[in-house]
PDB file of C-alpha atoms and ligand atoms in Angstrom:
ATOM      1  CA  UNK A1003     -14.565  12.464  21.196  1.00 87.00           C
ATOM      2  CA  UNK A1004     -13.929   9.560  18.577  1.00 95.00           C
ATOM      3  CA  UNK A1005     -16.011   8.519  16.080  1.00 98.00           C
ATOM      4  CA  UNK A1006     -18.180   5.340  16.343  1.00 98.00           C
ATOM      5  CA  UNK A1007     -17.839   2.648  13.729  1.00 98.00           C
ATOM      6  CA  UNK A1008     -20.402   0.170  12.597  1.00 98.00           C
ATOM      7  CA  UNK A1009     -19.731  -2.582   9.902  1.00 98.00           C
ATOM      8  CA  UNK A1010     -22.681  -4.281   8.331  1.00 98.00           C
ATOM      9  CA  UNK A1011     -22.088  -6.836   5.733  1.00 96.00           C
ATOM     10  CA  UNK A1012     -24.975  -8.816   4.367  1.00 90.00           C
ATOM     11  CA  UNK A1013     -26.950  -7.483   7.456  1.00 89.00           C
ATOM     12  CA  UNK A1014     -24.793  -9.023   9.653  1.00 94.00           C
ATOM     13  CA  UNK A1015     -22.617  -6.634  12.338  1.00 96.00           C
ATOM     14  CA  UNK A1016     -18.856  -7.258  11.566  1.00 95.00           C
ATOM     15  CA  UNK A1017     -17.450  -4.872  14.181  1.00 96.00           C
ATOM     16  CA  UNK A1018     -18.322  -1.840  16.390  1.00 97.00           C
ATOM     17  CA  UNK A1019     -15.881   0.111  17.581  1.00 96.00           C
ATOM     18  CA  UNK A1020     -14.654   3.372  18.439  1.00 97.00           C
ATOM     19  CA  UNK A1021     -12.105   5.139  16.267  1.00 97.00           C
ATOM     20  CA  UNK A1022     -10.108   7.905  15.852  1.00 97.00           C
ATOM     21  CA  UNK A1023      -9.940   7.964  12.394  1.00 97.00           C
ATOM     22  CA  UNK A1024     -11.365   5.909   9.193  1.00 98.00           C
ATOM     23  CA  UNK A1025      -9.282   5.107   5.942  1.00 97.00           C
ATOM     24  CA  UNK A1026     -11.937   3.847   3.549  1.00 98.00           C
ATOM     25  CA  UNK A1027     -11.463   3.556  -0.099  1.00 97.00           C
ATOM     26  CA  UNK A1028     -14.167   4.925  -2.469  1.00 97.00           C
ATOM     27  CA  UNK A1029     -14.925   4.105  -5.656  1.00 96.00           C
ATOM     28  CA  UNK A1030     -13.325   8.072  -6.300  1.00 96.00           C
ATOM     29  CA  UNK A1031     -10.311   7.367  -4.004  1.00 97.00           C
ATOM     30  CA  UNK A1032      -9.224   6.952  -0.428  1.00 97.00           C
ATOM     31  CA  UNK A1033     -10.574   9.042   2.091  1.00 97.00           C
ATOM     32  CA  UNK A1034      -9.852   9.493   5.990  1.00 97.00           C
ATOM     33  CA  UNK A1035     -12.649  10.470   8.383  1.00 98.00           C
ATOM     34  CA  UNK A1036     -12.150  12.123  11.616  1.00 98.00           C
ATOM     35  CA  UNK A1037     -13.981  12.984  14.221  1.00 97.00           C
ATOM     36  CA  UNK A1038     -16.491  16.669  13.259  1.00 97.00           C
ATOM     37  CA  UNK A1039     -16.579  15.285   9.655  1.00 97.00           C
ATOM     38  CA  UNK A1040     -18.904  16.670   7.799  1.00 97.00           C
ATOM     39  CA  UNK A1041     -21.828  14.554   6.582  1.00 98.00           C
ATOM     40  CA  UNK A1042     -20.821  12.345   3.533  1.00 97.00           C
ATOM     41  CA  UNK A1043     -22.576   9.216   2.008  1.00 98.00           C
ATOM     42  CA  UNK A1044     -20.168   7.467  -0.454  1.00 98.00           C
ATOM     43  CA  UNK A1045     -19.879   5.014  -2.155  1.00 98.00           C
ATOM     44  CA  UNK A1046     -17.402   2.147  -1.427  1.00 97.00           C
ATOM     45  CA  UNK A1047     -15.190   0.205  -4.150  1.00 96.00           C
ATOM     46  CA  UNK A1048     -13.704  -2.821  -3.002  1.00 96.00           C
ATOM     47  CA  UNK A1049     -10.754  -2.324  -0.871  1.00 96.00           C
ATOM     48  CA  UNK A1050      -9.429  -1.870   2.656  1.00 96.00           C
ATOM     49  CA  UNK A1051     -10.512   0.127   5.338  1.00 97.00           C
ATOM     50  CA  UNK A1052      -8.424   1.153   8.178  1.00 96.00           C
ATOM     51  CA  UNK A1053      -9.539   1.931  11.435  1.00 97.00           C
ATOM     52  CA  UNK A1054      -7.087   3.664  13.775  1.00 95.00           C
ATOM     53  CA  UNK A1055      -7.700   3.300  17.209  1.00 90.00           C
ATOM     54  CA  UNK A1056      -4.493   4.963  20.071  1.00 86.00           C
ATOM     55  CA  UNK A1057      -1.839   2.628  18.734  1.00 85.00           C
ATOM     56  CA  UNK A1058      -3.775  -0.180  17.681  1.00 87.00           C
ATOM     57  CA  UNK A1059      -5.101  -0.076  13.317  1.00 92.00           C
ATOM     58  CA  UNK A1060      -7.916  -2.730  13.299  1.00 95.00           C
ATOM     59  CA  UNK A1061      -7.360  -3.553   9.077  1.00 96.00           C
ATOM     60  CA  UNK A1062      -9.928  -5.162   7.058  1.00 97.00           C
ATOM     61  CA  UNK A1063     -10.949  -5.767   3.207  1.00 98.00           C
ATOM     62  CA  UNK A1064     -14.375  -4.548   1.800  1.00 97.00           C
ATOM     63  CA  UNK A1065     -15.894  -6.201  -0.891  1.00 96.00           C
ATOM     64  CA  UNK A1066     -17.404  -2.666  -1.498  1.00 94.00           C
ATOM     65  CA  UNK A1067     -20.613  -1.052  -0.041  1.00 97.00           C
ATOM     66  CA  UNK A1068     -21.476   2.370   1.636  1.00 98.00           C
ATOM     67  CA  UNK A1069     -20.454   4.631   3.838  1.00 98.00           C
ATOM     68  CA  UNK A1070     -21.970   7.299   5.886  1.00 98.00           C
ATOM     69  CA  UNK A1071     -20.807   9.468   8.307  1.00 98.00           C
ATOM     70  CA  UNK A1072     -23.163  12.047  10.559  1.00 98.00           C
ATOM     71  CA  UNK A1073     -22.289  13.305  14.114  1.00 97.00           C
ATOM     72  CA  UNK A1074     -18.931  11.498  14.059  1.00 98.00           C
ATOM     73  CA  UNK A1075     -20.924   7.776  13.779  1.00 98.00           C
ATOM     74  CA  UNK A1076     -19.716   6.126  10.740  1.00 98.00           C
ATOM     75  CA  UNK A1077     -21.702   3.343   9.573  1.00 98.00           C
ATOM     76  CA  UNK A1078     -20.374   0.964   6.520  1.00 98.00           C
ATOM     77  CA  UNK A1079     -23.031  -0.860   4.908  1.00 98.00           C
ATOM     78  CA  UNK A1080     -20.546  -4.050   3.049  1.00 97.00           C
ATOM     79  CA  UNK A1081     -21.277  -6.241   0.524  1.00 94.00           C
ATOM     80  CA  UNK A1082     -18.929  -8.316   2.234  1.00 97.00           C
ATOM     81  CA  UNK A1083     -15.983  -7.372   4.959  1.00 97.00           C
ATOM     82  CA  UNK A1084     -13.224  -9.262   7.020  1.00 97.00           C
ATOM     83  CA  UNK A1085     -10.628  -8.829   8.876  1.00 96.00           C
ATOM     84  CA  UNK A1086      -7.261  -9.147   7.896  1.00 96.00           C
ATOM     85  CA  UNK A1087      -6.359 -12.020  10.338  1.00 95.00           C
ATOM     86  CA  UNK A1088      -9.752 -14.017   9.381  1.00 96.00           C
ATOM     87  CA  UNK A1089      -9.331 -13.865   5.154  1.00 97.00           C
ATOM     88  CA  UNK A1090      -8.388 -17.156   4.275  1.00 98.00           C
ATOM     89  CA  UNK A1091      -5.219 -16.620   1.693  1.00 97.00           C
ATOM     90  CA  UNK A1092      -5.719 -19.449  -0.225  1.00 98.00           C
ATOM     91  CA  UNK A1093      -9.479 -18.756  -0.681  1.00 98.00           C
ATOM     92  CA  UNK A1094      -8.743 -15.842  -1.929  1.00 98.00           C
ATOM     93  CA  UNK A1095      -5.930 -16.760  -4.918  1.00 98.00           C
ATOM     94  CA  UNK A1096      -8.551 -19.644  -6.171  1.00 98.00           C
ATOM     95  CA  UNK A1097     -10.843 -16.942  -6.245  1.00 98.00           C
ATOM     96  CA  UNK A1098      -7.754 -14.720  -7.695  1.00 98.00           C
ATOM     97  CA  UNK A1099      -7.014 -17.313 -10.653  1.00 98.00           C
ATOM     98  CA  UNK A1100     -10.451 -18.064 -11.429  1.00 96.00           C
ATOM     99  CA  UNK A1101     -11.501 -14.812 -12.327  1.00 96.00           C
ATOM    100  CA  UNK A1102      -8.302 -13.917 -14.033  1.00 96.00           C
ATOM    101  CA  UNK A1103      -8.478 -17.092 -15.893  1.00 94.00           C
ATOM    102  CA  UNK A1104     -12.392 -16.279 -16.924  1.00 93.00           C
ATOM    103  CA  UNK A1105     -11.269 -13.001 -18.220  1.00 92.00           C
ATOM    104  CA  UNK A1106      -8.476 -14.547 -20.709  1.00 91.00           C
ATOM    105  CA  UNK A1107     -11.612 -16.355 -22.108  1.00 88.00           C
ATOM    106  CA  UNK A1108     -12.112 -14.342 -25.132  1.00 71.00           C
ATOM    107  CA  UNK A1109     -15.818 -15.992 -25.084  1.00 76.00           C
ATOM    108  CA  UNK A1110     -19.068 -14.406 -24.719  1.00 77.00           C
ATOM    109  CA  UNK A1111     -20.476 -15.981 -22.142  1.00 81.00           C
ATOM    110  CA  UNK A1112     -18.110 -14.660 -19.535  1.00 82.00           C
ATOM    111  CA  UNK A1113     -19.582 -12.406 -17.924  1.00 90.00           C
ATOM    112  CA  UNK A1114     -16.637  -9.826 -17.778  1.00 92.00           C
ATOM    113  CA  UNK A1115     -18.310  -6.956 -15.205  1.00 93.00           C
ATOM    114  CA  UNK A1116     -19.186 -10.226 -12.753  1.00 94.00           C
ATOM    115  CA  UNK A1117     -15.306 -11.913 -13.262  1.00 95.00           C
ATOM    116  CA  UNK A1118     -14.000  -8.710 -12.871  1.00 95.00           C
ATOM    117  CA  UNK A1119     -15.897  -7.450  -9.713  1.00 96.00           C
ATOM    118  CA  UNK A1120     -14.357 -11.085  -8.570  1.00 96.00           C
ATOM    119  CA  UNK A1121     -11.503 -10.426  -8.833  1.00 97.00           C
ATOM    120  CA  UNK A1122     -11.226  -6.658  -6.922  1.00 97.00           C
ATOM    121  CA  UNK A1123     -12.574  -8.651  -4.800  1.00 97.00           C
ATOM    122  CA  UNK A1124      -9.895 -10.816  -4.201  1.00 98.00           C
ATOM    123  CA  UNK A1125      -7.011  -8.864  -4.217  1.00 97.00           C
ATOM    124  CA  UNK A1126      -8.507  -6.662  -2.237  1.00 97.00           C
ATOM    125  CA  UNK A1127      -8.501  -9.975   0.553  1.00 98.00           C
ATOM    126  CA  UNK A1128      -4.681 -10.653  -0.587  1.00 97.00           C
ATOM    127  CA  UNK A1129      -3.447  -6.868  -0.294  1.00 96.00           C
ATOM    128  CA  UNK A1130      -5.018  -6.837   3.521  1.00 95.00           C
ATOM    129  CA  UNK A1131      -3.685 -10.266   4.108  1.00 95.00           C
ATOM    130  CA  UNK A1132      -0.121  -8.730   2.855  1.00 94.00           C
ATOM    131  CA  UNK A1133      -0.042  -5.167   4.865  1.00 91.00           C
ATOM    132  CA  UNK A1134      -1.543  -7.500   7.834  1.00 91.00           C
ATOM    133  CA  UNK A1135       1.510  -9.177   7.760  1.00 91.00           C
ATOM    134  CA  UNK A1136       3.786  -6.805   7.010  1.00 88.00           C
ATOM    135  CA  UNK A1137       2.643  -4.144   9.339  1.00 78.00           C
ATOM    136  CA  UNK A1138       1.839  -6.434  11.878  1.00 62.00           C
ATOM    137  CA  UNK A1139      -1.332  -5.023  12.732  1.00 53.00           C
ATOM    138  CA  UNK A1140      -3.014  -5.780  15.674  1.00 52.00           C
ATOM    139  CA  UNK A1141      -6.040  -7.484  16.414  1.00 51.00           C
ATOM    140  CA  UNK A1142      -9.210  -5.883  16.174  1.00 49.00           C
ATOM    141  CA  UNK A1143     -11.066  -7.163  19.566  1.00 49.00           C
TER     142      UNK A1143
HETATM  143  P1  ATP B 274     -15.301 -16.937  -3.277  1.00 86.39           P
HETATM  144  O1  ATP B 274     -15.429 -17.156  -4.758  1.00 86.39           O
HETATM  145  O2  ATP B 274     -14.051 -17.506  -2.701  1.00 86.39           O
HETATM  146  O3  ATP B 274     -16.567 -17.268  -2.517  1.00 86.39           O
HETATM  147  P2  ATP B 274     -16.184 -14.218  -3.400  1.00 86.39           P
HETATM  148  O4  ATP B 274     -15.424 -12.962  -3.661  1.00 86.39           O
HETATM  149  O5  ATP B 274     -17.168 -14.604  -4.425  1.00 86.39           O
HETATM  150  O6  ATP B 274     -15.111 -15.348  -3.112  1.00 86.39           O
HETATM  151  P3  ATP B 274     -17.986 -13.016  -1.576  1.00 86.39           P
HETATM  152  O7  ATP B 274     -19.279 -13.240  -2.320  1.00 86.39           O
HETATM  153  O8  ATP B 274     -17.373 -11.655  -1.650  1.00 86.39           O
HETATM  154  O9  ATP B 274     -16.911 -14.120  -1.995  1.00 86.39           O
HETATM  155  O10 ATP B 274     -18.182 -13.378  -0.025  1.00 86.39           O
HETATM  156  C1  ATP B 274     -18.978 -14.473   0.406  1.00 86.39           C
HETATM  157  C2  ATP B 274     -18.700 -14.684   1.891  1.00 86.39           C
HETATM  158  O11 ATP B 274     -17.441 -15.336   2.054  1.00 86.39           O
HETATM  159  C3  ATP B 274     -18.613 -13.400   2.696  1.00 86.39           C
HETATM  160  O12 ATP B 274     -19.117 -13.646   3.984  1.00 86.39           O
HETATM  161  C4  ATP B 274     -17.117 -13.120   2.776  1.00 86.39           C
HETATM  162  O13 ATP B 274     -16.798 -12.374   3.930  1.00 86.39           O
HETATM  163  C5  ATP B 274     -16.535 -14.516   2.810  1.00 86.39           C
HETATM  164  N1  ATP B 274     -15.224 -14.654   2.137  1.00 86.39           N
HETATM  165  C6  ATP B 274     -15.003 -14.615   0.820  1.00 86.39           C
HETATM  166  N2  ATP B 274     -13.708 -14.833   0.538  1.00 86.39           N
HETATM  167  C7  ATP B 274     -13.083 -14.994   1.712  1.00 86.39           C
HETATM  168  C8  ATP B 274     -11.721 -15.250   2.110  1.00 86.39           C
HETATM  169  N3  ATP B 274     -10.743 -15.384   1.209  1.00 86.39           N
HETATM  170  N4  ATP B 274     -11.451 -15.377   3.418  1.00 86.39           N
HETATM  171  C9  ATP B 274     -12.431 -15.252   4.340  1.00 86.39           C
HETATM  172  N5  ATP B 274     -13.713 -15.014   4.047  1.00 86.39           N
HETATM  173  C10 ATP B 274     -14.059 -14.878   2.756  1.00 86.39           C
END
């Protein structure tokens, strides 16, 4: 029996699918769910999540969120999530630079927690745009 999968992000659904196993990344670490997990709510840091599925990995980068899992249906509640394929590179480095260049700012109106959250979040997007293309993973459909 797999586990089901739903992604959420700004109360949107992203994805539902069936998996055999999730590779999230917590704000404690990564973590891989299979099927007769035990139930966990966790929270999310921003990162990738993996979903295997046979052959297939359906990849995609979390802006952070939660997690649950009970009676092998894992739910992800995102603050934001794509898929590898969709994250628009180039998006993702102005948002890169920008927030790296706000942090140089020694002054105090940068808001450093908000810059910095910025820019997990973007390389987060460039790291799943990277192992998308370097592990050729397939598309989630
Ligand atoms: P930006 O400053 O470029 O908007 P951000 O990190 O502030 O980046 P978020 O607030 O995390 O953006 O996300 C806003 C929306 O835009 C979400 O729906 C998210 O999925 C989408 N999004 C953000 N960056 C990208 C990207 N590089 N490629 C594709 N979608 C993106």
């Amino acid at each position: 029996m797999p586990l089901h999968v739903e992604i959420i992000a700004a109360e949107q659904p992203i994805l539902t699918t069936d998996a055999e196993v999730v590779v999230a990344t917590t704000v404690s670490g990564q973590i891989s769910v299979l099927p007769q997990h035990e139930p966990l709510l966790t929270l999310l840091a921003p990162g990738e999540l993996r979903l295997g599925r046979g052959a297939n990995e359906v990849l995609l980068a979390l802006a952070g969120g939660y997690l649950e899992v009970r009676d092998d249906h894992v739910t992800i509640l995102a603050d934001a999530a794509e898929r590898a394929e969709d994250i628009d590179m180039a998006r993702a480095e102005r948002a890169r630079d920008r927030a790296t260049a706000r942090l140089r700012e020694s002054q105090s109106s940068v808001d450093v927690a908000r810059a910095s959250a910025a820019l997990a979040r973007a390389i987060s997007r460039l790291k799943a745009v990277d192992q998308f293309r370097s592990r050729g993973v397939t598309r989630a459909r």
